[in-house]
Coordinates of C-alpha atoms and ligand atoms in Angstrom, one line a residue:
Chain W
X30 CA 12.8 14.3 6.4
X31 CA 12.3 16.8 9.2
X32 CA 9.1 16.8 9.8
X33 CA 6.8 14.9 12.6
X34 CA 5.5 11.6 11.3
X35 CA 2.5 9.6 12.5
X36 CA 3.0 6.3 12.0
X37 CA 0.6 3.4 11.4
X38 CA 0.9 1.9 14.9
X39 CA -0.9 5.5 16.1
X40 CA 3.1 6.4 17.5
X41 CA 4.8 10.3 16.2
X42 CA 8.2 11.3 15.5
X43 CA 8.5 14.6 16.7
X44 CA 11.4 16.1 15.4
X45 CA 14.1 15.6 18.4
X46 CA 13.5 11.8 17.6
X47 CA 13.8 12.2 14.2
X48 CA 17.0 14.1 15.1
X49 CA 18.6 11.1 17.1
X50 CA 17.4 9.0 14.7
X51 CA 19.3 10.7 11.3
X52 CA 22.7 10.8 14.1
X53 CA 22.2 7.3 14.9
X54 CA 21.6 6.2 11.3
X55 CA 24.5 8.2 9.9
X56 CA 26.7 6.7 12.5
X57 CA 25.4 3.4 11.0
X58 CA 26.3 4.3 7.6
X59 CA 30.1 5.0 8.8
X60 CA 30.4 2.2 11.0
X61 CA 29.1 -0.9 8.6
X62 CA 30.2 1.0 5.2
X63 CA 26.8 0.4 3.9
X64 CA 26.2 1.7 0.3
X65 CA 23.0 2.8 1.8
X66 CA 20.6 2.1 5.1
X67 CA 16.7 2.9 4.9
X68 CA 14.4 3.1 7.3
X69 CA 10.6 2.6 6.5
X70 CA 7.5 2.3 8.5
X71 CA 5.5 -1.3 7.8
X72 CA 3.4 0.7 4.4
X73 CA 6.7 1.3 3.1
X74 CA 6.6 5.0 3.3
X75 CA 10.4 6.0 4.1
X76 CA 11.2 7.7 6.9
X77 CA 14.9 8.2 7.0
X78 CA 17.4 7.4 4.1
X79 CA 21.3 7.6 4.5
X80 CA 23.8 6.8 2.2
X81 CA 24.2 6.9 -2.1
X82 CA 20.7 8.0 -3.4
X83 CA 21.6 7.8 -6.8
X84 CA 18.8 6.7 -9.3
X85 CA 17.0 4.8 -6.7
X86 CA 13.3 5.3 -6.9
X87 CA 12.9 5.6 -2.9
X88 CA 8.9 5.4 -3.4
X89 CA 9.8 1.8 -4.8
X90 CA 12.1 1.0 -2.4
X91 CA 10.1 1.6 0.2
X92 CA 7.1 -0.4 -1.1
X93 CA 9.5 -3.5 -2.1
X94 CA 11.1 -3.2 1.2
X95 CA 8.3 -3.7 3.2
X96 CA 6.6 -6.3 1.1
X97 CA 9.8 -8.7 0.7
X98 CA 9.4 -8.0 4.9
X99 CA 6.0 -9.3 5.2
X100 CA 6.3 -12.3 2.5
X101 CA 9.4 -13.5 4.6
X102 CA 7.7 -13.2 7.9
X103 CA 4.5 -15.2 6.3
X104 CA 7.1 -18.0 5.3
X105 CA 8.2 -18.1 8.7
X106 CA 4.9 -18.3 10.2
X107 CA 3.6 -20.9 7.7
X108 CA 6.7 -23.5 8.6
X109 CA 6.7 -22.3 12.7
X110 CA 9.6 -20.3 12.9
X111 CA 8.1 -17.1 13.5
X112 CA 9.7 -15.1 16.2
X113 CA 10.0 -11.4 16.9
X114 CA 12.5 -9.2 15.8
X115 CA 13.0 -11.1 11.8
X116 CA 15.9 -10.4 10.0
X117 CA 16.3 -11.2 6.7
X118 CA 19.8 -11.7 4.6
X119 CA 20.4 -12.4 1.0
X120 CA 23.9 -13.0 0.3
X121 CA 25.2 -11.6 -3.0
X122 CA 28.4 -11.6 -5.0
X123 CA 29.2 -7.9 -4.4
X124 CA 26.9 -6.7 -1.7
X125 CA 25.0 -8.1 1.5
X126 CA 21.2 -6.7 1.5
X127 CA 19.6 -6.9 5.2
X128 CA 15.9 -6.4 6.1
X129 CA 15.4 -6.4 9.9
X130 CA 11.9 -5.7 11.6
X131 CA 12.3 -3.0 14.5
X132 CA 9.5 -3.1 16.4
X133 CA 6.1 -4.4 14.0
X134 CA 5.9 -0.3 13.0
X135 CA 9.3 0.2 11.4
X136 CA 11.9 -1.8 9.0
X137 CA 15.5 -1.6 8.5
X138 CA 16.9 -1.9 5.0
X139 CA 20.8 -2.0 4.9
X140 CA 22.8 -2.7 1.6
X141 CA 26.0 -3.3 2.5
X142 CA 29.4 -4.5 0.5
X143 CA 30.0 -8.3 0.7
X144 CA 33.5 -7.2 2.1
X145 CA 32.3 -6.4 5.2
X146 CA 31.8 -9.3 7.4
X147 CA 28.6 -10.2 7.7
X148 CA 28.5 -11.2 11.5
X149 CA 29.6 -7.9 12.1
X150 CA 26.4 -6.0 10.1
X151 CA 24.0 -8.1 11.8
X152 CA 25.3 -6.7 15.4
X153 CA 24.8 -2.7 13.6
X154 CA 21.9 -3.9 12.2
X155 CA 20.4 -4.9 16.0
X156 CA 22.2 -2.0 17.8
X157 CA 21.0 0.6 15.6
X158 CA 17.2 -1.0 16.0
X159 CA 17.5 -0.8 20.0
X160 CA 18.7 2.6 19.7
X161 CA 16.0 3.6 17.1
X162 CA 13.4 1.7 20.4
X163 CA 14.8 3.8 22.8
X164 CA 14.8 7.6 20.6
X165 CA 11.0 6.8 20.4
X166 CA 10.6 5.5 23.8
X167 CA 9.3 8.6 24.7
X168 CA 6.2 9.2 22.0
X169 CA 4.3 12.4 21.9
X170 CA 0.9 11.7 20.9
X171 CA -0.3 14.7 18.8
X172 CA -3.5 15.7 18.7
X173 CA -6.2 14.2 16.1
X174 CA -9.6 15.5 15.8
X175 CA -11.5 16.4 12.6
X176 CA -9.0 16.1 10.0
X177 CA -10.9 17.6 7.3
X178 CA -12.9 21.0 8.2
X179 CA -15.3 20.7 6.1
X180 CA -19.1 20.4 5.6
X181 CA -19.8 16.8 3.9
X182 CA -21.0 17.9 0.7
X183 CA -18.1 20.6 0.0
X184 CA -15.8 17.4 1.0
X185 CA -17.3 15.3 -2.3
X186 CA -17.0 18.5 -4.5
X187 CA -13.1 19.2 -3.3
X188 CA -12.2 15.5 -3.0
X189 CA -13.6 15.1 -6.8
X190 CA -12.0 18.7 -8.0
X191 CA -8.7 17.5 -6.7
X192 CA -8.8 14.3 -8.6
X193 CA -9.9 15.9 -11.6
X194 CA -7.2 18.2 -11.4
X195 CA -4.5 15.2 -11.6
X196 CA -6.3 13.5 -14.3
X197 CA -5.6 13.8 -17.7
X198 CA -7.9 11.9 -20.1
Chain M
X23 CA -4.4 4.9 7.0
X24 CA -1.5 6.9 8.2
X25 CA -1.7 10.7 9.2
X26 CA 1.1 13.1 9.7
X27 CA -1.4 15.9 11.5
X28 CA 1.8 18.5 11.6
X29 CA 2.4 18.2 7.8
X30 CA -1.2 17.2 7.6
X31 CA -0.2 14.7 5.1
X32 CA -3.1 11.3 4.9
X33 CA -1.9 8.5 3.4
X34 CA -5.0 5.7 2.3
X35 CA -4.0 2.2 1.0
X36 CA -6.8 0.8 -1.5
X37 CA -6.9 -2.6 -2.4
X38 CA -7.9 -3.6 -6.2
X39 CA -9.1 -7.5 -5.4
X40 CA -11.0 -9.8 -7.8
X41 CA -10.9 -13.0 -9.8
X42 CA -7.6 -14.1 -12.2
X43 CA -7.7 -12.0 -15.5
X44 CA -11.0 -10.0 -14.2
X45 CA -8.3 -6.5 -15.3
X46 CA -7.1 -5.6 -11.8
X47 CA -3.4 -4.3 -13.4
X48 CA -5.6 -3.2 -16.4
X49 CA -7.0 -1.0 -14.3
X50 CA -4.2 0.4 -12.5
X51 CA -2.3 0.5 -15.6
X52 CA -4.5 2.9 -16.8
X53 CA -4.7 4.7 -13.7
X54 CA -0.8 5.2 -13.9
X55 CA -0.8 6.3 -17.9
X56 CA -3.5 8.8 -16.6
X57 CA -2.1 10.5 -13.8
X58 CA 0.0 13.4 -14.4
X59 CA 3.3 11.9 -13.9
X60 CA 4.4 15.0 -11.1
X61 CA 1.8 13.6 -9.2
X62 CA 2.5 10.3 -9.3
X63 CA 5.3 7.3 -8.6
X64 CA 6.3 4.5 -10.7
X65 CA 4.5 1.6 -11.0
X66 CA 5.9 -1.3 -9.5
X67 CA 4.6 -4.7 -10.8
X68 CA 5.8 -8.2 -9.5
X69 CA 4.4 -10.5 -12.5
X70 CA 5.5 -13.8 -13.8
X71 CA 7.0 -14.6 -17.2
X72 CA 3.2 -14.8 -18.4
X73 CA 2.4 -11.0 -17.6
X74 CA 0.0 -12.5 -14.2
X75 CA 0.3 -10.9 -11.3
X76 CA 2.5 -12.6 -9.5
X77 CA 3.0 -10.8 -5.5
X78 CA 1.1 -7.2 -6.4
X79 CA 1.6 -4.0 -8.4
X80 CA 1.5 -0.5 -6.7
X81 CA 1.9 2.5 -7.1
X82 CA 0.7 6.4 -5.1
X83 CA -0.4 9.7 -6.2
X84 CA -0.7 12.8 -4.4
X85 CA -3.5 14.9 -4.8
X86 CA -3.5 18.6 -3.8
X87 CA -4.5 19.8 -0.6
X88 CA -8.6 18.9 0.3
X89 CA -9.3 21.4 3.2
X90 CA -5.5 22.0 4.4
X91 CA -5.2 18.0 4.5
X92 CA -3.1 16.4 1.2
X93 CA -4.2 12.7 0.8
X94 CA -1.4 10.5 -0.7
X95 CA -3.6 7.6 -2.3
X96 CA -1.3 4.0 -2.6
X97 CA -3.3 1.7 -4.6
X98 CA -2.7 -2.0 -5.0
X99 CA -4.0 -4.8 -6.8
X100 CA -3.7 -8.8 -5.6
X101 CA -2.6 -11.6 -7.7
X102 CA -5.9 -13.0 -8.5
X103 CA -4.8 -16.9 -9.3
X104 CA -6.3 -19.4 -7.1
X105 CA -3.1 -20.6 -5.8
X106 CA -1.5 -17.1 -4.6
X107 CA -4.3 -16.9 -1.8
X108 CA -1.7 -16.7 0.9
X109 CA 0.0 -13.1 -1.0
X110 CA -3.2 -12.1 -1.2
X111 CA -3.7 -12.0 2.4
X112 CA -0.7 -9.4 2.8
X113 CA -1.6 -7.4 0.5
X114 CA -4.9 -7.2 1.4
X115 CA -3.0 -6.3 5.0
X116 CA -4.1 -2.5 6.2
X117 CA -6.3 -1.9 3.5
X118 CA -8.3 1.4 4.1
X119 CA -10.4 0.5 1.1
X120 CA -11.1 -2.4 -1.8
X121 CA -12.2 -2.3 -5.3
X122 CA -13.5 -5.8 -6.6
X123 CA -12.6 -6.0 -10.4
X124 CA -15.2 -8.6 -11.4
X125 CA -15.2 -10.4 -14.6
X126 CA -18.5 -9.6 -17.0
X127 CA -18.2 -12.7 -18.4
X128 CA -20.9 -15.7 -18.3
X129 CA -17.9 -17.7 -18.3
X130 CA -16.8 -16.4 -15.4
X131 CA -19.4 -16.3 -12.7
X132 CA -18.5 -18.8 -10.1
X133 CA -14.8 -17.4 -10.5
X134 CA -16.1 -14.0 -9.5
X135 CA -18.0 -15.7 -6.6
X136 CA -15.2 -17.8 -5.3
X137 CA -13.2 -14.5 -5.2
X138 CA -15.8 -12.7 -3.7
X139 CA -15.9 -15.1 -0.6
X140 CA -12.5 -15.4 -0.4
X141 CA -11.9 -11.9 0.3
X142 CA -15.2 -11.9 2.7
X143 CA -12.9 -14.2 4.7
X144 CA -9.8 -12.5 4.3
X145 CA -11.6 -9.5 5.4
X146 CA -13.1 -10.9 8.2
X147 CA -10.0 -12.0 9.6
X148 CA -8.5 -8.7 9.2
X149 CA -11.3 -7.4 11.5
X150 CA -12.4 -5.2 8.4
X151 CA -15.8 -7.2 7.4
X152 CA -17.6 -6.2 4.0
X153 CA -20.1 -4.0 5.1
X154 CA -17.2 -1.9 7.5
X155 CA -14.4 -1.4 5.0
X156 CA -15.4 0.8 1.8
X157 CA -16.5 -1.0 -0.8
X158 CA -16.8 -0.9 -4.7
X159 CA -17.6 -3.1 -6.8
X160 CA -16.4 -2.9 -10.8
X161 CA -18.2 -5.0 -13.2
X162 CA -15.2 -5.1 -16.4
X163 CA -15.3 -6.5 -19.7
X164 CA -18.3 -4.9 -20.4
X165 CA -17.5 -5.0 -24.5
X166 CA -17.4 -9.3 -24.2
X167 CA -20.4 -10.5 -26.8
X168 CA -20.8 -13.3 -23.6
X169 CA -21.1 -10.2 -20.6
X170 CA -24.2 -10.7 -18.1
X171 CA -26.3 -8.3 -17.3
X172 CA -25.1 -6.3 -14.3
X173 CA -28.1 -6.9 -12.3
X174 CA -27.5 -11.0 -12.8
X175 CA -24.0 -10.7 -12.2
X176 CA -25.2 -8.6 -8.7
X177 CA -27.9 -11.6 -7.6
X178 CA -24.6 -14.3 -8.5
X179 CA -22.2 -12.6 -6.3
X180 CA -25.1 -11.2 -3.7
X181 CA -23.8 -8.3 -3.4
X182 CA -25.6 -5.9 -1.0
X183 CA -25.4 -2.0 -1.5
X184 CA -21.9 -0.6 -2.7
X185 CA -21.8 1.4 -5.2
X186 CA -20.9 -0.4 -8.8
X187 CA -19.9 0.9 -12.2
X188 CA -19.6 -1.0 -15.7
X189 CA -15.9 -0.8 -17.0
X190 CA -14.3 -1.9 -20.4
X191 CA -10.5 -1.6 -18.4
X192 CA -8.3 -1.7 -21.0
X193 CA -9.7 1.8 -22.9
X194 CA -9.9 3.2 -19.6
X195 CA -14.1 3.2 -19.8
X196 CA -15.3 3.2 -16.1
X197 CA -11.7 3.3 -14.3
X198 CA -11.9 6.7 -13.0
X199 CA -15.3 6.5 -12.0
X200 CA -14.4 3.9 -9.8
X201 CA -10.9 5.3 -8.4
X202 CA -13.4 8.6 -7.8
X203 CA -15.7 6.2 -5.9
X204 CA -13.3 4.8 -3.4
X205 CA -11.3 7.6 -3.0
X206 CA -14.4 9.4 -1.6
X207 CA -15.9 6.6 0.2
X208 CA -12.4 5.9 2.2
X209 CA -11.8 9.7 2.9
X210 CA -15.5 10.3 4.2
X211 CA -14.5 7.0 6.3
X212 CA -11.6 8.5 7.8
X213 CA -13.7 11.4 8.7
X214 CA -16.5 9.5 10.4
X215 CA -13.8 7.1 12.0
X216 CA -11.5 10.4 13.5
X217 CA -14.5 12.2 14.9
Ligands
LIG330 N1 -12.2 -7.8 -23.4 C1 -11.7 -7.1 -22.4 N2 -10.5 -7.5 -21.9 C2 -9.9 -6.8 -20.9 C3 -10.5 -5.7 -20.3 N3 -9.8 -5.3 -19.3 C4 -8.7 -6.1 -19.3 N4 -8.7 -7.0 -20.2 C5 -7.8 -8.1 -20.6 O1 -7.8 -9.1 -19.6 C6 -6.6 -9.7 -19.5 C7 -6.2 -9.8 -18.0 O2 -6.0 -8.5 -17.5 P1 -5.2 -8.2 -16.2 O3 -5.4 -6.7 -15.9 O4 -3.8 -8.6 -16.3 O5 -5.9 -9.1 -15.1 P2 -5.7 -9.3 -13.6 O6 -7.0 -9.2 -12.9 O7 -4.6 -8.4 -13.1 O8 -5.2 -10.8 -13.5 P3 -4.2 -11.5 -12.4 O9 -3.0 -10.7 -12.2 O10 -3.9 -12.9 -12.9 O11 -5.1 -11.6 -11.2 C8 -5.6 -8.9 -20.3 O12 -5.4 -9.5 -21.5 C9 -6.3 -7.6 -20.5 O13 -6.0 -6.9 -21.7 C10 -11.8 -5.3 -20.8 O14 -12.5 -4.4 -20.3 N5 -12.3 -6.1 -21.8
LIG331 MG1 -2.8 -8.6 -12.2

């Protein structure tokens, strides 16, 4: 993606960050072999996505991603073992899935072979986060304002229009 | 709610909440089989063996651009079994918008009530009280021999003013009238809220 990105937590990615992110992330992908590593923000929408697309249905992904994040960091809270940063690991036969919470705005999803040592993704999995913290320790707010510039009433009419025109009955 | 002002790209989550069986998927079911599939994803459903609803299902659509801004809609619905309360919750999480799917049913009424103050709570704690967060309210299964008169089935829940449509789900009666509701209501939100 190479375009700015407002996230959820009010923060942008202007397109240097995204820059050092995609270098950082593609170093990733080389260093821990992953088969792929995503990055989404906490709706699931992805942000940055290295490694073998192949069929994956991203939009999917993305959703699954964050939700498997959130259920995991509900158990913890439940049984009081919440603590910042959660990381979560599922161990399979033929490849090592990691989902790793950045900073409350962003998620890490890395899918890596089970060949690799695990201790060893866990420390990429970390060092890319902190390096993700620091490319957007410098956010650029952009500006908001009126977002749609539009008398009320024309807004129903074009809102309605535009769902009609995706709708087939 | 998520805005990318450069691309001018608004993403809304709505939430499709409501009591077990009451046609939440039903409804977003039919949304998917609707929507032309370029504008649409998958939908992703996490059920049980027994077809329930078992985490959520979701899917987007993208509509064309309103006023230079495109709104990418993500809709959701909860698992509506008693004992799921806690997934609820998260689903429920950064909701810009809710539909409540209740049941027409005389069978049904206290379910429809239990889930009506479950979510007040839910809401609540989210800091998104009914009466903030957009609000419609679907009254399905309007083909059962047994269904209540809407305005009964209004006085059970006490519902105040939202704006509520009859539905019969599963032929697809009354489900875009109701996506065509909250879709307006949270956009005219987002409006009033970014001014
Ligand atoms: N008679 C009738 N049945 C309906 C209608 N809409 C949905 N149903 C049926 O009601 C049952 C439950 O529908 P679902 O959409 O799975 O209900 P749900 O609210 O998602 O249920 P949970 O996932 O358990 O919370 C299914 O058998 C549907 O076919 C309707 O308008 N009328
Ligand atoms: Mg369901």
């Amino acid at each position: 993606m190479k375009n700015p990105m407002r996230l959820t937590g009010g923060m942008s990615i202007i397109p240097s960050q995204e820059e050092l992110i995609d270098t950082i992330l593609s170093s990733q992908l080389e260093k821990s072999q992953a088969r792929l590593i995503l990055l989404i923000d906490t709706s699931g929408q992805v942000i940055s996505f290295h490694g073998e697309r192949g069929s994956i249905d991203l939009v999917a992904l993305g959703a699954l991603t964050a939700s498997d994040l959130a259920a995991s960091e509900e158990i913890a809270r439940i049984s009081n073992l919440y603590q910042e940063n959660q990381m979560v690991i599922r161990q399979g036969s033929k490849m090592n899935t990691i989902v790793y919470d950045v900073n409350h705005n962003l998620i890490l999803l890395y899918i890596v072979p089970a060949t690799v040592p695990l201790g060893w993704v866990c420390y990429l999995v970390r060092e890319s986060s902190s390096q993700i913290n620091e490319a957007l320790s410098k956010i650029q707010e952009i500006s908001g304002g009126r977002i749609f510039e539009s008398e009320n009433a024309n807004l129903h009419e074009m809102i309605n229009n535009a769902l009609d025109q995706v709708w087939k009955d | 709610m998520n805005i990318n002002w450069q691309l001018r790209q608004l993403r809304l989550k709505i939430v499709y909440y409501g009591p077990a069986m009451s046609g939440k998927t039903t409804n977003i079911e039919q949304i998917h089989k609707r929507i032309d599939p370029n504008n649409r994803s998958n939908l992703v459903s996490l059920k049980t063996n027994e077809d329930r609803t078992l985490f959520f299902d979701f899917m987007q659509f993208e509509l064309g651009k309103v006023c230079g801004m495109a709104p990418c809609i993500q809709l959701y619905t909860v698992p509506g079994q008693e004992y799921y309360k806690a997934s609820r919750k998260l689903v429920l999480r950064g909701a810009d918008g809710v539909v409540f799917v209740a049941d027409s049913s005389a069978a049904r009424i206290g379910d429809n009530l239990e889930s009506w103050l479950d979510m007040d709570s839910a809401l609540a704690e989210m800091n998104h009280p009914i009466g903030k967060i957009p609000l419609v309210v679907q009254y399905n299964k309007r083909d059962l021999a047994d269904a209540v008169p809407v305005i009964n089935l209004r006085k059970s829940l006490g519902v105040g003013e939202f704006p509520q449509f009859e539905a019969v789900a599963f032929n697809g009666e009354g489900v875009f009238n109701t996506l065509k509701s909250i879709v307006n209501d949270v956009i005219f939100q987002v409006q009033k809220e970014l001014q």
